[in-house]
Every structure is written in structure tokens, then in C-alpha cells.
Coordinates of C-alpha atoms and ligand atoms in Angstrom, one line a residue:
X1 CA -29.2 62.9 -42.8
X2 CA -29.0 66.6 -41.7
X3 CA -27.4 66.7 -38.3
X4 CA -26.6 69.8 -36.2
X5 CA -23.5 69.6 -33.9
X6 CA -23.9 71.9 -31.0
X7 CA -20.4 72.3 -29.3
X8 CA -18.9 71.5 -32.5
X9 CA -15.8 73.8 -31.8
X10 CA -15.0 71.8 -28.9
X11 CA -12.8 68.4 -28.4
X12 CA -15.4 65.9 -29.1
X13 CA -17.5 68.3 -31.2
X14 CA -15.0 69.1 -33.7
X15 CA -13.9 65.4 -34.2
X16 CA -17.4 64.4 -34.7
X17 CA -18.5 67.1 -37.0
X18 CA -15.6 66.2 -39.6
X19 CA -16.1 62.7 -39.2
X20 CA -20.0 62.6 -40.1
X21 CA -19.3 65.3 -42.8
X22 CA -16.7 62.7 -44.3
X23 CA -19.2 60.2 -44.3
X24 CA -21.7 62.1 -46.4
X25 CA -24.0 63.6 -43.5
X26 CA -24.8 67.1 -43.9
X27 CA -23.4 68.8 -41.2
X28 CA -23.9 72.3 -39.1
X29 CA -21.9 73.5 -36.2
X30 CA -23.7 75.6 -33.6
X31 CA -21.2 76.9 -30.9
X32 CA -20.8 80.2 -29.2
X33 CA -17.0 79.8 -28.9
X34 CA -17.4 80.4 -24.8
X35 CA -14.8 77.6 -24.3
X36 CA -12.3 79.6 -25.8
X37 CA -13.2 82.6 -23.8
X38 CA -13.3 80.4 -20.4
X39 CA -9.6 79.1 -21.4
X40 CA -8.5 82.6 -21.9
X41 CA -10.2 83.7 -18.8
X42 CA -8.2 81.1 -16.8
X43 CA -5.0 81.9 -18.6
X44 CA -4.8 78.3 -20.1
X45 CA -4.5 77.1 -23.5
X46 CA -5.0 73.8 -25.7
X47 CA -1.5 72.0 -26.0
X48 CA -2.3 72.3 -29.7
X49 CA -2.7 75.4 -31.9
X50 CA -6.3 75.4 -33.1
X51 CA -7.3 77.6 -35.8
X52 CA -10.5 79.7 -35.5
X53 CA -13.9 78.1 -36.1
X54 CA -14.2 80.2 -39.2
X55 CA -10.8 79.2 -40.6
X56 CA -11.2 75.5 -39.6
X57 CA -14.5 75.2 -41.5
X58 CA -13.2 76.7 -44.6
X59 CA -10.3 74.8 -44.9
X60 CA -12.3 71.6 -44.5
X61 CA -14.1 72.8 -47.4
X62 CA -11.2 73.5 -49.5
X63 CA -9.6 70.1 -48.7
X64 CA -12.6 68.1 -49.3
X65 CA -15.1 70.0 -50.9
X66 CA -17.6 69.3 -48.1
X67 CA -19.3 72.4 -46.8
X68 CA -20.3 72.7 -43.1
X69 CA -22.6 75.5 -42.1
X70 CA -21.7 77.5 -39.0
X71 CA -24.0 79.1 -36.6
X72 CA -22.1 81.2 -33.9
X73 CA -24.2 81.9 -30.9
X74 CA -25.5 80.8 -27.3
X75 CA -28.3 77.8 -26.9
X76 CA -29.2 79.7 -23.6
X77 CA -30.3 82.4 -26.2
X78 CA -33.7 80.9 -27.4
X79 CA -34.2 83.3 -30.2
X80 CA -31.1 82.7 -31.8
X81 CA -31.4 78.7 -31.0
X82 CA -35.0 78.5 -32.7
X83 CA -34.0 80.7 -35.7
X84 CA -30.5 78.6 -36.3
X85 CA -32.8 75.4 -36.0
X86 CA -35.4 76.9 -38.5
X87 CA -32.7 77.8 -40.9
X88 CA -30.8 74.4 -40.5
X89 CA -33.7 72.3 -40.2
X90 CA -32.0 69.2 -38.8
X91 CA -33.3 65.6 -38.5
X92 CA -30.9 64.8 -35.8
X93 CA -29.0 67.2 -33.0
X94 CA -25.7 66.2 -31.5
X95 CA -25.5 68.2 -28.2
X96 CA -22.0 68.6 -26.9
X97 CA -22.4 72.1 -26.0
X98 CA -22.0 72.6 -22.2
X99 CA -19.5 73.4 -19.5
X100 CA -17.8 70.2 -18.9
X101 CA -15.0 70.6 -16.5
X102 CA -15.8 69.3 -13.0
X103 CA -13.2 71.5 -11.3
X104 CA -14.3 74.3 -13.2
X105 CA -17.9 74.1 -11.7
X106 CA -16.2 73.7 -8.1
X107 CA -14.3 77.0 -8.2
X108 CA -16.9 78.8 -6.4
X109 CA -20.6 79.8 -6.3
X110 CA -20.4 81.7 -9.4
X111 CA -18.9 78.7 -11.6
X112 CA -21.2 76.4 -10.0
X113 CA -24.3 78.5 -11.0
X114 CA -22.8 79.2 -14.5
X115 CA -22.2 75.5 -15.1
X116 CA -25.7 74.6 -14.2
X117 CA -27.5 77.4 -15.9
X118 CA -25.4 77.1 -19.0
X119 CA -26.1 73.4 -19.3
X120 CA -29.6 73.1 -17.8
X121 CA -31.2 76.0 -19.6
X122 CA -29.3 75.2 -22.6
X123 CA -30.4 71.6 -23.1
X124 CA -34.3 72.8 -21.8
X125 CA -34.3 75.3 -24.5
X126 CA -33.2 72.6 -27.1
X127 CA -36.1 70.5 -25.9
X128 CA -38.7 73.5 -26.3
X129 CA -37.2 74.3 -29.9
X130 CA -37.5 70.6 -31.1
X131 CA -41.2 70.5 -29.5
X132 CA -42.1 73.4 -31.4
X133 CA -40.7 73.0 -34.7
X134 CA -39.0 69.4 -35.0
X135 CA -40.7 67.0 -33.0
X136 CA -39.5 63.9 -35.0
X137 CA -35.8 65.2 -34.9
X138 CA -33.6 62.8 -32.8
X139 CA -31.5 64.2 -30.0
X140 CA -28.0 62.6 -29.2
X141 CA -27.1 64.2 -25.9
X142 CA -23.8 64.0 -24.0
X143 CA -24.4 62.8 -20.6
X144 CA -21.5 61.2 -18.4
X145 CA -20.7 58.1 -16.8
X146 CA -20.1 60.2 -13.5
X147 CA -23.7 60.5 -13.3
X148 CA -23.9 57.3 -11.5
X149 CA -21.0 57.7 -9.3
X150 CA -19.6 55.0 -7.7
X151 CA -22.2 52.7 -6.3
X152 CA -21.5 49.3 -4.8
X153 CA -23.4 47.4 -7.0
X154 CA -22.9 47.1 -10.9
X155 CA -24.1 49.9 -13.1
X156 CA -26.7 49.3 -15.8
X157 CA -27.4 51.5 -18.9
X158 CA -29.6 53.7 -17.5
X159 CA -32.3 51.8 -16.1
X160 CA -32.4 49.2 -13.2
X161 CA -35.1 46.6 -12.6
X162 CA -35.8 46.6 -8.8
X163 CA -38.3 44.3 -6.6
X164 CA -39.6 46.0 -3.8
X165 CA -42.2 44.7 -1.3
X166 CA -43.1 42.1 -3.5
X167 CA -43.5 44.7 -6.7
X168 CA -41.2 45.1 -9.6
X169 CA -40.6 48.3 -12.1
X170 CA -37.7 49.2 -14.3
X171 CA -36.6 52.7 -13.1
X172 CA -34.1 55.3 -14.1
X173 CA -30.7 53.9 -12.3
X174 CA -29.9 55.9 -9.2
X175 CA -27.4 58.9 -9.2
X176 CA -24.6 60.0 -7.0
X177 CA -22.7 62.5 -9.1
X178 CA -19.5 63.9 -7.6
X179 CA -19.6 67.5 -8.8
X180 CA -21.9 70.5 -9.6
X181 CA -20.8 69.6 -13.1
X182 CA -21.7 66.0 -13.1
X183 CA -24.8 67.0 -11.5
X184 CA -26.1 69.3 -14.1
X185 CA -26.0 66.4 -16.4
X186 CA -28.0 64.4 -14.2
X187 CA -30.6 67.2 -14.2
X188 CA -30.5 67.2 -18.3
X189 CA -31.2 63.7 -18.0
X190 CA -34.3 64.0 -15.9
X191 CA -35.6 67.0 -18.3
X192 CA -34.9 65.0 -21.4
X193 CA -36.7 61.8 -20.1
X194 CA -39.7 64.1 -19.1
X195 CA -39.8 65.8 -22.2
X196 CA -40.0 62.4 -24.0
X197 CA -42.6 61.2 -21.8
X198 CA -45.0 64.3 -22.1
X199 CA -44.2 65.5 -25.8
X200 CA -43.0 62.1 -27.5
X201 CA -39.7 63.4 -28.3
X202 CA -37.0 60.8 -29.2
X203 CA -33.6 61.0 -27.2
X204 CA -30.4 59.2 -26.6
X205 CA -28.3 60.0 -23.7
X206 CA -24.8 58.9 -24.0
X207 CA -23.2 58.3 -20.6
X208 CA -19.7 58.9 -21.8
X209 CA -16.6 58.0 -19.9
X210 CA -13.4 59.9 -20.0
X211 CA -12.1 60.6 -23.7
X212 CA -8.4 60.2 -24.5
X213 CA -6.6 60.7 -27.6
X214 CA -6.2 63.6 -30.0
X215 CA -6.1 62.4 -33.6
X216 CA -9.1 60.9 -35.7
X217 CA -8.9 60.1 -39.3
X218 CA -10.2 63.5 -40.5
X219 CA -8.3 66.1 -37.8
X220 CA -5.2 64.5 -38.7
X221 CA -5.4 65.2 -42.4
X222 CA -3.8 68.6 -41.9
X223 CA -2.3 70.6 -39.4
X224 CA -5.2 73.3 -39.7
X225 CA -7.8 70.7 -38.6
X226 CA -5.9 69.8 -35.6
X227 CA -8.4 69.2 -32.5
X228 CA -7.6 70.8 -29.1
X229 CA -5.8 68.8 -26.1
X230 CA -6.3 70.1 -22.9
X231 CA -3.5 69.7 -20.0
X232 CA -4.4 72.1 -17.5
X233 CA -5.7 71.1 -13.9
X234 CA -9.2 72.6 -14.8
X235 CA -10.0 71.4 -18.2
X236 CA -7.1 68.4 -19.0
X237 CA -8.5 64.9 -18.1
X238 CA -6.5 62.0 -16.8
X239 CA -4.8 59.9 -19.4
X240 CA -4.2 63.3 -21.7
X241 CA -2.6 64.9 -18.9
X242 CA -0.5 62.0 -18.0
X243 CA 0.9 61.8 -21.3
X244 CA 1.7 65.7 -21.6
X245 CA 3.4 65.8 -18.0
X246 CA 5.7 62.8 -19.3
X247 CA 6.5 64.7 -22.3
X248 CA 8.0 67.3 -20.2
X249 CA 9.3 65.1 -17.3
X250 CA 6.6 66.5 -14.8
X251 CA 5.8 63.7 -12.2
X252 CA 2.3 62.3 -13.1
X253 CA -0.1 63.7 -11.0
X254 CA -2.0 61.0 -9.5
X255 CA -4.9 62.2 -7.0
X256 CA -4.8 60.3 -3.8
X257 CA -4.0 56.8 -4.0
X258 CA -5.3 56.5 -7.6
X259 CA -7.5 53.4 -7.1
X260 CA -10.8 55.7 -8.5
X261 CA -11.6 53.4 -11.3
X262 CA -13.4 55.2 -14.2
X263 CA -14.6 54.1 -17.7
X264 CA -12.4 55.4 -20.6
X265 CA -12.7 55.6 -24.5
X266 CA -10.5 56.7 -27.6
X267 CA -11.7 59.7 -29.2
X268 CA -12.0 57.6 -32.6
X269 CA -14.6 55.4 -30.8
X270 CA -16.4 58.9 -29.5
X271 CA -17.1 59.9 -33.0
X272 CA -18.1 56.4 -34.2
X273 CA -20.5 55.9 -31.2
X274 CA -22.1 59.2 -32.3
X275 CA -22.7 57.8 -35.8
X276 CA -23.8 54.7 -34.5
X277 CA -26.5 56.4 -32.3
X278 CA -27.6 58.5 -35.3
X279 CA -27.9 55.5 -37.6
X280 CA -30.3 53.9 -34.9
X281 CA -32.5 56.4 -33.6
X282 CA -34.6 56.3 -30.7
X283 CA -38.3 55.8 -31.0
X284 CA -40.7 58.3 -30.8
X285 CA -41.3 58.8 -27.1
X286 CA -38.2 56.8 -25.9
X287 CA -35.4 58.3 -23.6
X288 CA -32.5 55.9 -24.4
X289 CA -29.3 55.7 -22.4
X290 CA -26.2 54.1 -23.4
X291 CA -23.1 53.7 -21.3
X292 CA -20.3 55.0 -23.7
X293 CA -17.0 54.0 -22.8
X294 CA -14.9 50.7 -24.1
X295 CA -12.7 49.8 -20.8
X296 CA -12.3 50.4 -17.0
X297 CA -9.0 51.4 -15.4
X298 CA -8.0 52.7 -12.0
X299 CA -5.9 56.1 -12.4
X300 CA -2.8 54.3 -11.0
X301 CA -2.9 51.9 -13.5
X302 CA -3.2 54.4 -16.4
X303 CA -0.3 56.4 -14.7
X304 CA 1.8 53.0 -14.4
X305 CA 1.1 52.3 -18.2
X306 CA 2.2 55.9 -19.2
X307 CA 5.3 55.6 -17.3
X308 CA 5.9 52.3 -18.7
X309 CA 5.3 53.7 -22.5
X310 CA 7.4 56.8 -21.8
X311 CA 10.3 54.9 -20.5
X312 CA 10.5 52.8 -23.3
X313 CA 10.8 56.1 -25.6
X314 CA 13.5 57.3 -23.2
X315 CA 11.5 59.9 -21.3
X316 CA 11.9 60.1 -17.5
X317 CA 8.4 59.6 -16.2
X318 CA 7.8 59.5 -12.1
X319 CA 4.5 59.0 -10.5
X320 CA 3.5 61.2 -7.6
X321 CA 0.8 60.7 -5.2
X322 CA -0.8 64.1 -4.7
X323 CA -3.1 64.8 -1.8
X324 CA -6.7 64.4 -3.3
X325 CA -8.1 67.8 -4.2
X326 CA -11.8 66.2 -4.8
X327 CA -13.9 64.6 -2.6
X328 CA -14.4 61.2 -4.1
X329 CA -14.1 57.6 -2.9
X330 CA -10.7 56.2 -3.8
X331 CA -11.3 52.4 -2.9
X332 CA -14.6 51.4 -4.4
X333 CA -16.4 48.7 -6.7
X334 CA -16.8 49.9 -10.1
X335 CA -18.5 47.3 -12.5
X336 CA -20.4 49.3 -15.5
X337 CA -22.3 47.6 -18.1
X338 CA -21.5 49.0 -22.0
X339 CA -23.0 46.4 -24.3
X340 CA -25.8 48.3 -26.3
X341 CA -23.3 50.1 -28.3
X342 CA -21.1 47.2 -29.0
X343 CA -24.3 45.1 -29.9
X344 CA -24.9 48.0 -32.4
X345 CA -21.7 47.4 -34.2
X346 CA -18.9 49.4 -32.0
X347 CA -15.6 48.0 -32.7
X348 CA -13.7 49.6 -29.9
X349 CA -10.0 50.8 -30.3
X350 CA -8.4 49.3 -26.9
X351 CA -5.9 51.2 -25.4
X352 CA -2.6 50.1 -26.7
X353 CA 1.3 50.7 -26.5
X354 CA 0.8 52.2 -30.0
X355 CA -1.6 54.8 -28.9
X356 CA 0.3 55.9 -25.8
X357 CA 3.4 56.0 -28.0
X358 CA 1.4 58.2 -30.5
X359 CA 0.1 60.7 -27.8
X360 CA 3.4 60.6 -26.0
X361 CA 5.4 61.6 -29.5
X362 CA 2.5 64.1 -30.2
X363 CA 3.0 65.8 -26.7
X364 CA 6.6 65.9 -27.3
X365 CA 6.2 67.7 -30.7
X366 CA 4.2 70.6 -28.9
X367 CA 5.8 70.6 -25.6
X368 CA 7.1 74.0 -26.2
X369 CA 3.4 75.3 -25.8
X370 CA 3.2 73.8 -22.4
X371 CA 2.6 76.3 -19.3
X372 CA 4.2 74.2 -16.3
X373 CA 2.3 76.7 -13.8
X374 CA -0.9 75.2 -15.3
X375 CA -0.5 71.6 -14.2
X376 CA -0.9 70.9 -10.6
X377 CA -4.5 71.0 -9.7
X378 CA -5.3 74.6 -8.1
X379 CA -9.3 74.0 -7.2
X380 CA -10.3 72.0 -4.4
X381 CA -13.9 70.2 -3.4
X382 CA -13.1 71.0 0.1
X383 CA -13.0 74.9 0.4
Ligands
NAD1 P1 -15.4 71.1 -25.0 O1 -15.4 72.2 -23.7 O2 -14.2 71.0 -25.6 O3 -16.5 71.7 -25.8 C1 -17.7 72.0 -25.5 C2 -18.2 73.1 -26.7 O4 -19.6 73.6 -26.2 C3 -17.3 74.4 -26.6 O5 -16.6 74.5 -27.9 C4 -18.1 75.4 -26.3 O6 -17.7 76.6 -26.6 C5 -19.4 75.0 -26.5 N1 -20.5 75.6 -25.8 C6 -20.6 75.3 -24.2 N2 -21.7 76.1 -23.9 C7 -22.4 76.4 -25.2 C8 -23.7 77.3 -25.1 N3 -24.2 77.6 -24.3 N4 -24.1 77.5 -26.4 C9 -23.3 77.1 -27.4 N5 -22.1 76.5 -27.3 C10 -21.6 76.1 -25.9 O7 -16.1 69.8 -24.3 P2 -15.7 68.3 -24.7 O8 -14.8 67.8 -24.2 O9 -15.8 68.5 -26.3 O10 -17.0 67.9 -24.1 C11 -18.3 67.7 -25.1 C12 -19.5 67.3 -24.3 O11 -19.2 65.7 -24.1 C13 -19.9 68.0 -23.1 O12 -21.0 67.7 -22.8 C14 -19.2 67.0 -22.1 O13 -20.0 67.2 -21.0 C15 -19.2 65.6 -22.8 N6 -18.1 64.7 -22.1 C16 -16.8 65.0 -22.4 C17 -15.8 64.2 -22.0 C18 -14.3 64.2 -22.2 O14 -13.5 63.2 -21.7 N7 -14.0 65.4 -22.9 C19 -16.2 62.9 -21.4 C20 -17.7 62.6 -21.1 C21 -18.7 63.3 -21.6
USQ2 N1 -7.4 62.5 -11.6 C1 -6.1 62.2 -11.2 N2 -5.0 63.3 -12.0 C2 -5.4 64.0 -12.7 C3 -6.4 64.3 -13.1 C4 -7.6 63.7 -12.7 O1 -5.9 61.5 -10.2 O2 -4.4 64.9 -12.9 C5 -8.3 61.7 -11.2 C6 -9.7 62.5 -10.6 O3 -9.5 62.6 -9.3 C7 -10.8 61.6 -11.0 C8 -10.3 60.7 -12.3 O4 -9.0 60.8 -12.4 O5 -10.9 60.7 -9.8 C9 -10.9 61.3 -13.4 O6 -11.0 63.0 -13.5 P1 -10.6 63.7 -14.9 O7 -10.4 65.2 -14.5 O8 -10.0 62.9 -15.8 O9 -12.4 63.5 -15.3 P2 -13.7 64.2 -14.8 O10 -13.3 65.0 -13.9 O11 -14.5 63.0 -14.3 O12 -14.4 64.8 -16.2 C10 -13.9 63.9 -17.4 C11 -14.5 65.4 -18.5 C12 -16.0 65.4 -18.3 C13 -16.7 64.0 -18.4 C14 -16.0 63.0 -17.6 C15 -16.6 61.7 -17.8 O13 -13.9 66.6 -18.2 O14 -16.7 66.0 -19.3 O15 -18.0 64.2 -18.1 O16 -14.7 63.0 -17.7 S1 -16.8 60.7 -16.2 O17 -15.4 60.6 -15.6 O18 -17.2 59.2 -16.8 O19 -17.5 61.3 -15.6

């Protein structure tokens, strides 16, 4: 199968592109490298020293003999996108290519607008390009569990059956996202659903939870294939940040009480979930939604797990409750369904002491690259 990975220079995209290439898919990467630019603008950097995309792809070919075709450009530029698609002729598109940080989208008006234009226009362009030239292509789009927010009822996978005034229907699940970034994903979901209804396109929206970990079978093969690992207050995510903080003796930054609960998954499961979705495509006209996470944890529980694992390795780990820079419920009900990918064959890697040990040891290995000034959150929702 020919698969174009949009956003293939990023954290999830790079791991996925290599995973698919290793399993015999014919892979292309399309990316405008803007994430590297945003890091440079903010003065932050990945913990790990990632090679340039050209170098990475060339090294993968030298090592395995497998070629990954590269398209450097922006999906908000329709001419570029449409030419790249015609050249590569994908049977499936995996779309990771968005601005994905909630704090980045909440910096100010410019960053909120940039996030929504980049994400919503990029996805809309993909839908139009598919309609024009590749109506049978399967779109696998990365959404987020944060589209749902934290409702006081169970979270279903995309749709909910409601009885109202004696009538019954199955409707898109209500969305209450917590940032302009998370909102951009809701707008995407609506646009994709509409395109499937009117043009008969096929799409899978993967509402992914927070991803943790860095090594996959392929990115661990060689230092030059190493994946990015973000730890800063804008792009770093909860568990990865806690492990890196523990490695340098920085108190773990739990926002508020830490009882906020989210869905999480190992990056090794991200790449498998994409492969499973590709192998079991949505039908023509179908807008399918899977909740892509394997376990639910409160933020405080995660911090305490990292503290325990760190202490066992001789690290001095403290947990600090910081004033929450976000506006979010800290005490809430959270019970999300996640059976659809498991029914299709996902065998989860559950969070284990050995994973925490390896992430902690990995963080210690690169700790001289950490800029401590970038750890505390500087963006607030309240301004
Ligand atoms: P990332 O920032 O590491 O990678 C995104 C990539 O997309 C970058 O390489 C960037 O240059 C590229 N990109 C952005 N806008 C583009 C555009 N207009 N044209 C071409 N390329 C563009 O992000 P990630 O962590 O790998 O996340 C990938 C996707 O998965 C995102 O859509 C994100 O919302 C979703 N997701 C991520 C997580 C997580 O924990 N990392 C969790 C749930 C969902
Ligand atoms: N949090 C802390 N301390 C930290 C960082 C985060 O307490 O140092 C808390 C936040 O307040 C929040 C939770 O941890 O309640 C998750 O925050 P996060 O930064 O780990 O994740 P989030 O902002 O939700 O975004 C990340 C990815 C995004 C993806 C989302 C999946 O950046 O691309 O969509 O996870 S989900 O959370 O399921 O929506």
C-alpha cells in the first residue's frame, strides 16, 4: 500500500513512517518542517539531537534499503499539495501535519489564529485534493481525545445514541474542548464528516490520547534515526516531561491538584494503531472514529509513578503542585471507551516500571541538553 505520511518529520509521524516502511508499505513523507521553526522561535529544542529530515531519510535507506520519498512543503498551499499527491499517488494518507500544542495556541490571538488556519485549512485542502484526484484514498486523520473534554457521562467512540422526546438517533458525540488547539481538531472532524457525507470520501478520525515514550523498534535502530522528545512548557507533554524533570532533579510540575484524568498511550501503540487503521479501511462515505488510547491516569498518579521509579534508580524526585496555568476541571468524571482498535487486534503496551526506567535512563543520557529555563509553564489561559 502506498501511504503518504503528512507531518512525517514530527514525533508521531517519524515513528509511524519508519514503522510502515519497515513493514513493506511504500511510504512518502510530506512536511514543511515548520515545527523545527516554531521551536527555534520559542528558543526551545527537543531533548534528543534529531537529524535533518533529508539526512534521516537517507540514513534509513542506507541502513535498510527502503526508500522513503520526501515532499517538503506546506499543506495550506493547495498547488503544492495537489502536485505532491499527483506525483506520489497515495492509496492512503496519514495526516499528522498540524500545530499540536494547546499552550502554543493559547499564547495570544496570533497563535490561536495561526493554529486554526494551519490546521483547519490544511485538512480542508487535503479533503479537496482527495475529492479531485483520489476519491477512493483512505484518510487516517489524527484527532484528539481532548475534543470531548470532560463530560459527566461516559465518552463513546465518536457517536452517541440519544433518545429525545420519544425519538432516537445516533449523533456525533458532543464536544467541549479545552483550548483553541483542541477546538481546531473539532472543526477538522466536522469538515471531514461533511466531506464523507457529500463526496463519499472514506476517513478514520483517531482521537488520540497523550502519547509517551520515545523508542520504537525502528527509531531505536540507530542514533541518526532518533525521534524528538519534547520537554519544554509549550510542546512537552505530561509523562515525557515528568521523566525528563526527574532526570535533572527538577520537581515534577503537576498543575493544580493533579486529579485531571486523561487517556494515554505508548508511542509503540501509536504506530500500531495507524497500521491497524490502514489495514481495515473505512468504507466509502464512512466517517469512522476510534478513541486511540490504552489507559487512563490522573496527572498526580503519573507523577507518583515517576517518583517511585526514579527513587528506585537513585534519583531525587519531588512532586510540586503548581498553580494551574490552564482553565480545566481538576475534579471530574472520566470514563472513555476504547474498544474499537483493540477489537481490530491492538495489543497494548501498558505503562510499566520497565518503560519508566528506560525513559528515565534515556532522559539521564541526554540531560546535558536540557535548558532548565524552559521547564516551568509560561503560557496561561487566564490572560
Ligand atoms: P509534531 O509537532 O511533533 O509533528 C507535527 C508535524 O507536522 C511537524 O513535523 C510539522 O512540521 C508538520 N506540520 C505542521 N503543519 C504543517 C503544514 N501546514 N504543512 C506540512 N507539515 C506541517 O506533533 P506530534 O506530537 O507528532 O503530533 C502529530 C499529530 O498527532 C498532531 O495532529 C497532534 O495533534 C496529534 N496528537 C499528538 C499527541 C501527542 O501526545 N504528541 C496526542 C494526540 C494527538
Ligand atoms: N499537565 C501538568 N503538568 C505538566 C504538563 C501537563 O499537570 O507539566 C496537565 C495539564 O494541565 C493537562 C494534562 O496534564 O491537564 C495533559 O496536558 P499535556 O500538555 O500533556 O497534553 P495536552 O495539552 O492535552 O496535549 C497533548 C498533545 C496534543 C494532544 C493531546 C491529547 O500536545 O497534541 O492532542 O495531548 S489529549 O490530552 O487526550 O487531548
